[in-house]
Tab-separated table of C-alpha atoms in Angstrom:
chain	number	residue	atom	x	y	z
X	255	UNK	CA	0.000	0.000	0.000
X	256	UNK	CA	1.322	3.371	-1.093
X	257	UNK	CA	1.955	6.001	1.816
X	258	UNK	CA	0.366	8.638	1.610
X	259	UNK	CA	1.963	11.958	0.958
X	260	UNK	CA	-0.413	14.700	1.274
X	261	UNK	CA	-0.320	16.028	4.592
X	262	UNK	CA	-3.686	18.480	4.877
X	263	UNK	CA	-3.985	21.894	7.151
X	264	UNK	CA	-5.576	24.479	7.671
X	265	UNK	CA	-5.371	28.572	7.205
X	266	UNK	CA	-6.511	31.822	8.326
X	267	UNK	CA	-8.551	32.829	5.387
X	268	UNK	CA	-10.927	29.367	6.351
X	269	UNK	CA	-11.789	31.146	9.273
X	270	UNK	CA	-12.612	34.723	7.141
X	271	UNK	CA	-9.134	36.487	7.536
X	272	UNK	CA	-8.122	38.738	4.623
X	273	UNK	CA	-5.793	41.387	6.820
X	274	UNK	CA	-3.948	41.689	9.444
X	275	UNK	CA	-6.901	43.489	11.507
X	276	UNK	CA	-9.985	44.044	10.612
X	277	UNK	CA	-13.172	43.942	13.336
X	278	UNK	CA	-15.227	41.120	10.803
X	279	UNK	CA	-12.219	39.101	11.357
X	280	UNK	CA	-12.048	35.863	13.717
X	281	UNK	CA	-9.950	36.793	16.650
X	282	UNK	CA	-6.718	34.819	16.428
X	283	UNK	CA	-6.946	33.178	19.775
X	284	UNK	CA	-10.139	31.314	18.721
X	285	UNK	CA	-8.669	30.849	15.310
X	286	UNK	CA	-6.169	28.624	16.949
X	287	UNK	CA	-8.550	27.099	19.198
X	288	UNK	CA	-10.984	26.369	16.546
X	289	UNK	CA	-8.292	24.973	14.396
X	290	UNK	CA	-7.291	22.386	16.715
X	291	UNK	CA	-10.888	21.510	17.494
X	292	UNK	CA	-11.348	20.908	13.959
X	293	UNK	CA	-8.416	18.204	13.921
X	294	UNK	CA	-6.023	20.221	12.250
X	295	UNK	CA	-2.242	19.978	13.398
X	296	UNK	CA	-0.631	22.655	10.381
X	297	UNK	CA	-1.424	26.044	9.776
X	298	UNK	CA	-0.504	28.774	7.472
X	299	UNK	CA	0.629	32.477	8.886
X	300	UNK	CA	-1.701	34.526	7.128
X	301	UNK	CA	-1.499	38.118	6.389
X	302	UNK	CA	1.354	39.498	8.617
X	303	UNK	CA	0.304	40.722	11.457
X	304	UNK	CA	-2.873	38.597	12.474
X	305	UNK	CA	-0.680	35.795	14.156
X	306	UNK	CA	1.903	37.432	16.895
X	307	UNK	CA	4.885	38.163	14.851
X	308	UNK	CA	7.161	37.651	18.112
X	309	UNK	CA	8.416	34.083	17.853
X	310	UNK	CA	8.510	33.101	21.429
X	311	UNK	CA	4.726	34.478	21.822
X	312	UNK	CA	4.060	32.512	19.106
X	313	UNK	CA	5.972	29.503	19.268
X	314	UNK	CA	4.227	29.274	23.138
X	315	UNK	CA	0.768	29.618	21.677
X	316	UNK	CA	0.912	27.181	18.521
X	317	UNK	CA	2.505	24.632	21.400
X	318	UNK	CA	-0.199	24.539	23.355
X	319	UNK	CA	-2.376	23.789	20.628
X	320	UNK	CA	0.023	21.248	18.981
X	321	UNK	CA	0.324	23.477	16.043
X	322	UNK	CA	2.761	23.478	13.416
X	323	UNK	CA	3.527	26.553	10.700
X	324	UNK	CA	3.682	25.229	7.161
X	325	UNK	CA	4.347	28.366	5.370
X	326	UNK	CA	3.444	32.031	5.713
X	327	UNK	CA	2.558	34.719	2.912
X	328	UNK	CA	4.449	37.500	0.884
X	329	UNK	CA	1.885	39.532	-1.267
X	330	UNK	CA	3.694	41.117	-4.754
X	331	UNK	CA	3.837	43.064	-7.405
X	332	UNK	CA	7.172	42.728	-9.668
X	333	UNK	CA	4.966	43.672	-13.043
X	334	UNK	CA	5.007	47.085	-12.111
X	335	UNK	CA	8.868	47.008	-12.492
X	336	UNK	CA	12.000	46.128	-11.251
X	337	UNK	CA	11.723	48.919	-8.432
X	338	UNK	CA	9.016	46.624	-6.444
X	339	UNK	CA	11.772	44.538	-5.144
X	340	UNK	CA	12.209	47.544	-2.592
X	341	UNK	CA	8.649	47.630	-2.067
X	342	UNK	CA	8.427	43.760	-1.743
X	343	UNK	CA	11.187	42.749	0.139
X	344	UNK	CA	11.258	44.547	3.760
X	345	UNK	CA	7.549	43.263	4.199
X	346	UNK	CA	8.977	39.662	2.332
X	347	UNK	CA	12.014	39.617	5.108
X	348	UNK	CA	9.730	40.241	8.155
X	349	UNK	CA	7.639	36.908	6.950
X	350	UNK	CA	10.495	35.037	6.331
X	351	UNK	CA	12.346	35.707	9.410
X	352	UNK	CA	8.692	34.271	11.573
X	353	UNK	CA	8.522	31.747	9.194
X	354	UNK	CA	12.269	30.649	8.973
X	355	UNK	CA	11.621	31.031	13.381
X	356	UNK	CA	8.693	28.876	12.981
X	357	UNK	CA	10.936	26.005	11.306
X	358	UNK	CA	8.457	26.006	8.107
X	359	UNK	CA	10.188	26.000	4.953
X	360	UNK	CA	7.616	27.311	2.548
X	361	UNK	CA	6.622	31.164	1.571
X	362	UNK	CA	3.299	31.678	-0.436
X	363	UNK	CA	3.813	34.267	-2.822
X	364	UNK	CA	0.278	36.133	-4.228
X	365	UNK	CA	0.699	39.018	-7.310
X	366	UNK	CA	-0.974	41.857	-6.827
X	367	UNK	CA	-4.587	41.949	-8.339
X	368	UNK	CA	-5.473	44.309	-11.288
X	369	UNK	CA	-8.874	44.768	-9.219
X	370	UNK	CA	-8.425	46.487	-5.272
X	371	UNK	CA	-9.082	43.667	-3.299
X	372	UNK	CA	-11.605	45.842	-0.745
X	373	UNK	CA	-13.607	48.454	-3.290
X	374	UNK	CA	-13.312	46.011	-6.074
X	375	UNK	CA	-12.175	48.794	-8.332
X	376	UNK	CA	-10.040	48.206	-11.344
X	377	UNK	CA	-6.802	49.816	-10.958
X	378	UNK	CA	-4.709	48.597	-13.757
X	379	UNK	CA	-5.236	47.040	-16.884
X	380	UNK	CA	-6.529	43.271	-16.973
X	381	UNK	CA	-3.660	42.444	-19.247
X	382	UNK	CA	0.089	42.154	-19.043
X	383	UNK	CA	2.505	43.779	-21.799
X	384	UNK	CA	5.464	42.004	-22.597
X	385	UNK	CA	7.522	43.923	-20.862
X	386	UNK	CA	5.875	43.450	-17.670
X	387	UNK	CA	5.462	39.778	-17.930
X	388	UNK	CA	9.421	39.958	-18.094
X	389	UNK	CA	9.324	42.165	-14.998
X	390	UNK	CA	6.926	39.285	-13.217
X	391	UNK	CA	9.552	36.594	-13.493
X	392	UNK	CA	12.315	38.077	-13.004
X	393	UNK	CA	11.193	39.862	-9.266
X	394	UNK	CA	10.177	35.938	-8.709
X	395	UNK	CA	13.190	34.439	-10.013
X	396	UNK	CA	15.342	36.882	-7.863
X	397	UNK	CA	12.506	36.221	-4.856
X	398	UNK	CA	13.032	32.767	-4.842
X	399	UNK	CA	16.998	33.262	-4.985
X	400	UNK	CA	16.951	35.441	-2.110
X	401	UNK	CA	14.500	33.791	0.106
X	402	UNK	CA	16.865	30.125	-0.373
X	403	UNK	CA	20.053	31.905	0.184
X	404	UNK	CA	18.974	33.795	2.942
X	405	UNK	CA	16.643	31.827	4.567
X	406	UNK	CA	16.431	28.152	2.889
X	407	UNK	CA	12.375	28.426	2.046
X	408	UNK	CA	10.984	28.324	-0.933
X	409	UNK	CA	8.738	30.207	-2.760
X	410	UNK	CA	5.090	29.078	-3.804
X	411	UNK	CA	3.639	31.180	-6.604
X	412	UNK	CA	0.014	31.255	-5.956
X	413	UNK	CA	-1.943	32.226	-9.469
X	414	UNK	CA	-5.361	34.066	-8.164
X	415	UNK	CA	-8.572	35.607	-9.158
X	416	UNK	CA	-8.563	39.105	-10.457
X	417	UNK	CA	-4.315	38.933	-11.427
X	418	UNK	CA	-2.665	39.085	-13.711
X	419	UNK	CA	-1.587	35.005	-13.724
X	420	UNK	CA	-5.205	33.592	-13.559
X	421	UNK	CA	-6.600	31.425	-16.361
X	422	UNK	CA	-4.069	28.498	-17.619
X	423	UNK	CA	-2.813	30.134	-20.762
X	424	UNK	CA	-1.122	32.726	-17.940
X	425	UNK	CA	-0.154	30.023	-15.448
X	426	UNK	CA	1.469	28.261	-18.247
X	427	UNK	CA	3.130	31.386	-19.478
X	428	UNK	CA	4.398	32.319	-15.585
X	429	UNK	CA	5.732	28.746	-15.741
X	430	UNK	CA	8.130	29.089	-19.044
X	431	UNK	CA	9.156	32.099	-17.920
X	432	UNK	CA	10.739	31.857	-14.448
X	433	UNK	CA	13.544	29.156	-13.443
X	434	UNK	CA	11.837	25.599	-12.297
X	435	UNK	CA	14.559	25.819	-9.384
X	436	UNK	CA	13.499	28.925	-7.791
X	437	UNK	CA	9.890	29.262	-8.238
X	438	UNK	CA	7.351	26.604	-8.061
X	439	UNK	CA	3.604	26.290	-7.506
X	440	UNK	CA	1.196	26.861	-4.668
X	441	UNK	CA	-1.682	25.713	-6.693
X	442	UNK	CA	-4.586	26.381	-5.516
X	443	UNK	CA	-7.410	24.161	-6.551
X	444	UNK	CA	-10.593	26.680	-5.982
X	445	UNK	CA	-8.271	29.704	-7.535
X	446	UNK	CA	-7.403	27.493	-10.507
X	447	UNK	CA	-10.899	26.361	-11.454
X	448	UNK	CA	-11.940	30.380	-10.770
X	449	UNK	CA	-9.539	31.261	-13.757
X	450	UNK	CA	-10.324	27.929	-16.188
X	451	UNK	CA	-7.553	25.845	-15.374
X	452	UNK	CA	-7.109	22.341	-14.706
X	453	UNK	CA	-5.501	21.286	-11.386
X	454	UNK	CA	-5.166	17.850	-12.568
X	455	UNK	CA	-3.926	18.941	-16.097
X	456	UNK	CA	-1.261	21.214	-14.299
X	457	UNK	CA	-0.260	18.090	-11.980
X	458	UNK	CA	0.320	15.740	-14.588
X	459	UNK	CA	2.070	18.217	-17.201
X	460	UNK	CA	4.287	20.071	-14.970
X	461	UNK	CA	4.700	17.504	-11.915
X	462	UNK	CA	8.318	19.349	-10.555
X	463	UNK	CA	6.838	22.549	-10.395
X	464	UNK	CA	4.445	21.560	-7.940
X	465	UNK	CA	5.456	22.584	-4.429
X	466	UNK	CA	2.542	23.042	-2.104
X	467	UNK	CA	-1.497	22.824	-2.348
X	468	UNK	CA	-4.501	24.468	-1.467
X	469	UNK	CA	-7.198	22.881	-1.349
X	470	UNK	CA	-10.373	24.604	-1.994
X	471	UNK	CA	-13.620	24.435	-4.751
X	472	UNK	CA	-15.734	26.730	-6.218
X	473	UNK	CA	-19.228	26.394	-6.744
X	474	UNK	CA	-20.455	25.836	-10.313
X	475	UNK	CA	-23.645	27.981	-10.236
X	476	UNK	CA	-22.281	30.428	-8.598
X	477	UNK	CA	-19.237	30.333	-10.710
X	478	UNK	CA	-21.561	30.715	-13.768
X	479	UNK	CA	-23.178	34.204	-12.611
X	480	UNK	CA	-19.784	35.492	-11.571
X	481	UNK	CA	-18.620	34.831	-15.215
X	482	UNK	CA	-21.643	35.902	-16.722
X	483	UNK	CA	-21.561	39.228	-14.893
X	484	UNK	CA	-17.547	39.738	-14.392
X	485	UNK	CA	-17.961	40.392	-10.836
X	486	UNK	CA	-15.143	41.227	-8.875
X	487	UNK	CA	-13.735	38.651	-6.774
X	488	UNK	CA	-14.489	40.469	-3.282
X	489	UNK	CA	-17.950	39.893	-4.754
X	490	UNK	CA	-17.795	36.663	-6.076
X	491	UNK	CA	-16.662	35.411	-2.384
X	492	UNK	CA	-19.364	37.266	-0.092
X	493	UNK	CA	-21.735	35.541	-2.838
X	494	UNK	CA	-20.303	32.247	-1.984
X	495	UNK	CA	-18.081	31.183	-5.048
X	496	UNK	CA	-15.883	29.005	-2.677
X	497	UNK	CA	-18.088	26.704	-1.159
X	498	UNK	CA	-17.616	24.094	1.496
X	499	UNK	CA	-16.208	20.638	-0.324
X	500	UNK	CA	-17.357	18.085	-1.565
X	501	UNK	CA	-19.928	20.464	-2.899
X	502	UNK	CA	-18.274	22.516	-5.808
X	503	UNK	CA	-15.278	22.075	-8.056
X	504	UNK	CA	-12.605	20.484	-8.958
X	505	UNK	CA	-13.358	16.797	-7.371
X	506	UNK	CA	-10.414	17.136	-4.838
X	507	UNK	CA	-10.262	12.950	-4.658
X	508	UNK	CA	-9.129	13.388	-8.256
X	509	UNK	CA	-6.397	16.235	-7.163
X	510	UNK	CA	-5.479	14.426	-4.186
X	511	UNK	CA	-4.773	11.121	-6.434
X	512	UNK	CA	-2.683	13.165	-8.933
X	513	UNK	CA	-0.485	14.531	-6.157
X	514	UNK	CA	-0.314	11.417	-4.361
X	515	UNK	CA	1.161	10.074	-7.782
X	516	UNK	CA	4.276	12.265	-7.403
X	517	UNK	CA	5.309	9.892	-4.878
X	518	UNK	CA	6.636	13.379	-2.392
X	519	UNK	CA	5.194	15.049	0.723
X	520	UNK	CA	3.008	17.578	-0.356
X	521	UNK	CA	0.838	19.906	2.253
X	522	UNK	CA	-2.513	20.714	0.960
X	523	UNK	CA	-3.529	23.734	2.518
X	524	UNK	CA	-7.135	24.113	3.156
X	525	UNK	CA	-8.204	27.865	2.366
X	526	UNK	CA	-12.234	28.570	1.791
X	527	UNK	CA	-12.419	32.249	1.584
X	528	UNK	CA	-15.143	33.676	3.555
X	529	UNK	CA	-14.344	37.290	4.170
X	530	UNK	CA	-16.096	38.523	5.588
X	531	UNK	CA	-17.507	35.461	7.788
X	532	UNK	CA	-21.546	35.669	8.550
X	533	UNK	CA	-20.366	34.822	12.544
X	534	UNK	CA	-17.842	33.909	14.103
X	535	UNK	CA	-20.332	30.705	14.827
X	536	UNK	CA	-19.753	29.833	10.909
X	537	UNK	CA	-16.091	28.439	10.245
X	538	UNK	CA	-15.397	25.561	13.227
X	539	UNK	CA	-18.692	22.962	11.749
X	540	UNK	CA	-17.294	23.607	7.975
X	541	UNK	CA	-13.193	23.305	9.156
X	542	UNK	CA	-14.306	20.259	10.860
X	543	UNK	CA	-16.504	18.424	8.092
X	544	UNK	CA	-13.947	19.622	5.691
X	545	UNK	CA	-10.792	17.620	7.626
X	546	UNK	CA	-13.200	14.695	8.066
X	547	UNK	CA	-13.741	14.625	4.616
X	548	UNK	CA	-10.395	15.319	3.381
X	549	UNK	CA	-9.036	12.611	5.345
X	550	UNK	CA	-11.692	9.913	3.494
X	551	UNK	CA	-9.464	11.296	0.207
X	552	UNK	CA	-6.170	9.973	1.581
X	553	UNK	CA	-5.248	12.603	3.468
X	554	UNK	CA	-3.243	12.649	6.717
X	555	UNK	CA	-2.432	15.138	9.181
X	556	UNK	CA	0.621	14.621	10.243
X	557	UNK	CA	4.352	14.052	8.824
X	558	UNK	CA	5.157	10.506	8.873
């Protein structure tokens, strides 16, 4: 019997967190609570800020939860030009330094959106020019560099609704462009479907660039109207896009099995966005069904 290599968590942005403080947010303390309820044993940072960023503080508080960090989050946006690194990398540091403390070697790295992530406003074109799409993998080729050399993580390029690197065309295109050694995937089921792309398809054709998972589906119906009326993303969540699995798409048995068949640990990250949540009542039942259900795929949660 093959082991199995997917090793499931949870994050921050299950429970409705999109910032590092916001009054519709969960309150981190139950966030951790709530995560351990649920059976989880790996979470993600989230935004900066929202977990303590001392180490002891939070080293003390994930311990008595027996919680582990898997990777934390660096937001981006090298298309603008090769001046973002300055803008990118004192924020990138500060998350690599907690998560470097934290003894997790992963960094999820999210572009800027062309849409503001709180108004819903366009503020740049939908569409790259050449040029930028050079600038794009170049800041993540010399991101990835940096955060090895400095800090031995890796980065995890998470493609997401309302970027620039959203449909598969663009993931595929972010792929030929940047060095297989320094960048890699966080690819994130729910996102992918969002933009067109197949999770399975981008498994099985580009199986070394896969370096971490989330775990997530959409909801078709829902899906449809967003498409149908090109709402924003902010929108598309509050109307429920990501829904609660097994209910939506992709099957995540199928994405689990294609994962499994790269025959390496893998985490899959489970990360329903709900901001902002209905209650604070609403994330612990769906966390907990979702890690029960998970687990039935072939899940663990735990490193063997």
């Amino acid at each position: 019997m093959t082991e199995n290599k997917i090793i499931i968590g949870t994050a921050p942005d299950s429970w409705g967190v999109w910032f590092p403080d916001d009054e519709r947010q969960t309150p981190w303390q139950r966030f951790l609570d709530e995560v351990a309820e649920a059976g989880y044993k790996w979470i993600e940072l989230g935004p900066y800020g929202y977990l303590p960023a001392d180490p002891e503080t939070l080293a003390k508080e994930l311990k008595e939860r027996d919680l582990q960090i898997s990777a934390g989050t660096v937001f981006t946006a090298f298309h603008r030009g090769l001046d973002q690194w300055d803008v990118a990398w004192q924020p990138a540091r500060q998350v690599a330094e907690l998560t470097a403390a934290m003894g997790a070697q992963h960094v999820v790295v999210i572009p800027a959106l062309w849409r503001d992530d709180k108004t819903g406003e366009a503020i740049e074109d939908r569409v790259l020019t050449d040029e930028q799409w050079e600038n794009l993998a170049q800041g993540h080729n010399r991101l990835g560099e940096t955060l090895q050399r400095e800090f031995g993580l890796f980065q995890q390029f998470h493609s997401h609704a309302d970027s620039h690197v959203e449909t598969m065309d663009q993931i595929e295109r972010f792929l030929r462009a940047t060095d297989p050694e320094l960048v890699t995937l966080c690819l994130d089921t729910g996102h992918a479907e969002y933009g067109g792309a197949s999770s399975a398809e981008l498994i099985e054709k580009y199986p070394e660039r896969i370096g971490y998972l989330h775990l997530k589906q959409v909801h078709p119906d829902t899906l449809a109207t967003v498409r149908a009326q090109d709402m924003t993303f902010k929108d598309a969540t509050a109307a429920g896009v990501m829904c609660e699995p097994p209910h939506g798409l992709p099957d995540l048995r199928l994405v689990i099995d294609a994962a499994e068949r790269l025959g390496r640990p893998l985490f899959g990250i489970v990360e329903q966005d709900m901001y902002p949540v209905k209650s604070f009542d609403t994330p612990l039942p769906i966390a907990s069904r979702t890690c029960s259900y998970l687990l039935s795929c072939g899940a663990r949660t735990t490193v063997a």
